[in-house]
Amino acid sequence: MRILVMFDIPVKTKEQVKKANMFRKQLIKRGFFMVQFSVYMRIVRGITSAKTHVERLRGILPPSGNIRAIIVTEKQFDNMITLLGKDDEQMIKSKPTQLTLF
């Protein structure tokens, strides 16, 4: 299973930027990795573990912003479709992919 965390945190002031960066760093510290800017993901072993990790996110929430978490199965994640513009297709074809083993 996977947990996707999507967020929109205000970054208009230095203090807001600091809090947004702290939130991102905490996500990484807790095993999440960036999928896209403001979208992070973590792989977990099951629904119980996923719910535990989502509850732990409550402890690192910034004072303002919009944070959403969704739990998806591997089958649901595998059905994700990535849509790319022509420039992005060329960029991806030219870069080697990295294999991750778990």
Short mmCIF file of C-alpha atoms in Angstrom, two decimals:
data_model
loop_
_atom_site.label_atom_id
_atom_site.label_comp_id
_atom_site.label_asym_id
_atom_site.label_seq_id
_atom_site.Cartn_x
_atom_site.Cartn_y
_atom_site.Cartn_z
CA MET A 1 0.00 0.00 0.00
CA ARG A 2 1.00 3.59 -0.43
CA ILE A 3 0.14 6.86 1.26
CA LEU A 4 0.01 9.93 -0.94
CA VAL A 5 0.21 13.28 0.84
CA MET A 6 -0.75 16.35 -1.17
CA PHE A 7 -0.51 19.82 0.26
CA ASP A 8 -0.93 23.49 -0.51
CA ILE A 9 0.82 25.56 2.15
CA PRO A 10 1.02 29.37 1.91
CA VAL A 11 4.54 30.71 1.31
CA LYS A 12 4.03 34.48 1.11
CA THR A 13 6.10 35.41 4.17
CA LYS A 14 9.48 34.22 5.42
CA GLU A 15 7.77 32.58 8.39
CA GLN A 16 5.35 30.68 6.11
CA VAL A 17 8.24 29.52 3.90
CA LYS A 18 10.08 28.31 7.01
CA LYS A 19 7.04 26.33 8.22
CA ALA A 20 6.43 24.83 4.76
CA ASN A 21 10.08 23.72 4.54
CA MET A 22 9.89 22.24 8.04
CA PHE A 23 6.80 20.25 6.99
CA ARG A 24 8.57 18.90 3.90
CA LYS A 25 11.64 17.96 5.93
CA GLN A 26 9.47 16.14 8.46
CA LEU A 27 7.77 14.18 5.67
CA ILE A 28 11.17 13.07 4.36
CA LYS A 29 12.33 12.22 7.89
CA ARG A 30 9.25 9.99 8.25
CA GLY A 31 10.03 8.02 5.10
CA PHE A 32 8.09 9.96 2.47
CA PHE A 33 9.67 10.90 -0.85
CA MET A 34 8.70 13.55 -3.37
CA VAL A 35 6.64 12.43 -6.37
CA GLN A 36 5.93 15.97 -7.56
CA PHE A 37 6.32 19.29 -5.83
CA SER A 38 3.79 19.27 -2.96
CA VAL A 39 3.02 15.56 -3.50
CA TYR A 40 4.87 13.04 -1.35
CA MET A 41 4.49 9.27 -1.05
CA ARG A 42 5.39 6.52 1.37
CA ILE A 43 5.15 2.76 0.94
CA VAL A 44 3.64 0.88 3.89
CA ARG A 45 2.91 -2.77 4.64
CA GLY A 46 -0.85 -2.63 5.19
CA ILE A 47 -3.90 -0.60 6.10
CA THR A 48 -3.11 -0.58 9.83
CA SER A 49 0.37 0.79 9.19
CA ALA A 50 -1.02 3.33 6.71
CA LYS A 51 -3.58 4.62 9.21
CA THR A 52 -0.88 4.89 11.88
CA HIS A 53 1.35 6.97 9.60
CA VAL A 54 -1.55 9.23 8.60
CA GLU A 55 -2.36 9.82 12.28
CA ARG A 56 1.29 10.71 12.93
CA LEU A 57 1.03 13.42 10.26
CA ARG A 58 -1.30 15.32 12.60
CA GLY A 59 1.69 16.02 14.82
CA ILE A 60 3.62 17.86 12.11
CA LEU A 61 0.84 19.87 10.47
CA PRO A 62 1.74 23.50 9.74
CA PRO A 63 -0.55 26.15 11.28
CA SER A 64 -2.15 26.96 7.93
CA GLY A 65 -2.62 25.29 4.59
CA ASN A 66 -4.42 22.37 3.05
CA ILE A 67 -3.00 18.88 3.56
CA ARG A 68 -4.67 15.75 2.17
CA ALA A 69 -3.66 12.12 2.54
CA ILE A 70 -4.97 9.20 0.54
CA ILE A 71 -4.22 5.51 1.01
CA VAL A 72 -4.05 3.46 -2.20
CA THR A 73 -3.30 -0.17 -2.91
CA GLU A 74 -0.45 -1.26 -5.15
CA LYS A 75 -2.97 -2.28 -7.81
CA GLN A 76 -4.58 1.18 -7.73
CA PHE A 77 -1.14 2.82 -7.88
CA ASP A 78 -0.11 0.62 -10.82
CA ASN A 79 -3.16 1.87 -12.74
CA MET A 80 -1.93 5.47 -12.52
CA ILE A 81 -1.43 7.09 -15.90
CA THR A 82 1.32 9.65 -16.38
CA LEU A 83 0.56 12.27 -19.03
CA LEU A 84 3.55 14.16 -20.42
CA GLY A 85 4.03 16.98 -22.87
CA LYS A 86 6.39 16.40 -25.81
CA ASP A 87 9.26 18.27 -24.12
CA ASP A 88 8.89 16.15 -20.98
CA GLU A 89 8.79 12.89 -22.99
CA GLN A 90 12.17 13.70 -24.54
CA MET A 91 13.65 14.58 -21.14
CA ILE A 92 12.50 11.30 -19.58
CA LYS A 93 13.75 9.20 -22.52
CA SER A 94 17.22 10.69 -22.19
CA LYS A 95 17.57 10.03 -18.44
CA PRO A 96 18.27 6.56 -17.05
CA THR A 97 15.72 5.19 -14.60
CA GLN A 98 16.65 4.17 -11.10
CA LEU A 99 15.68 0.77 -9.76
CA THR A 100 14.50 0.64 -6.15
CA LEU A 101 14.49 -2.69 -4.31
CA PHE A 102 12.52 -3.28 -1.16
#
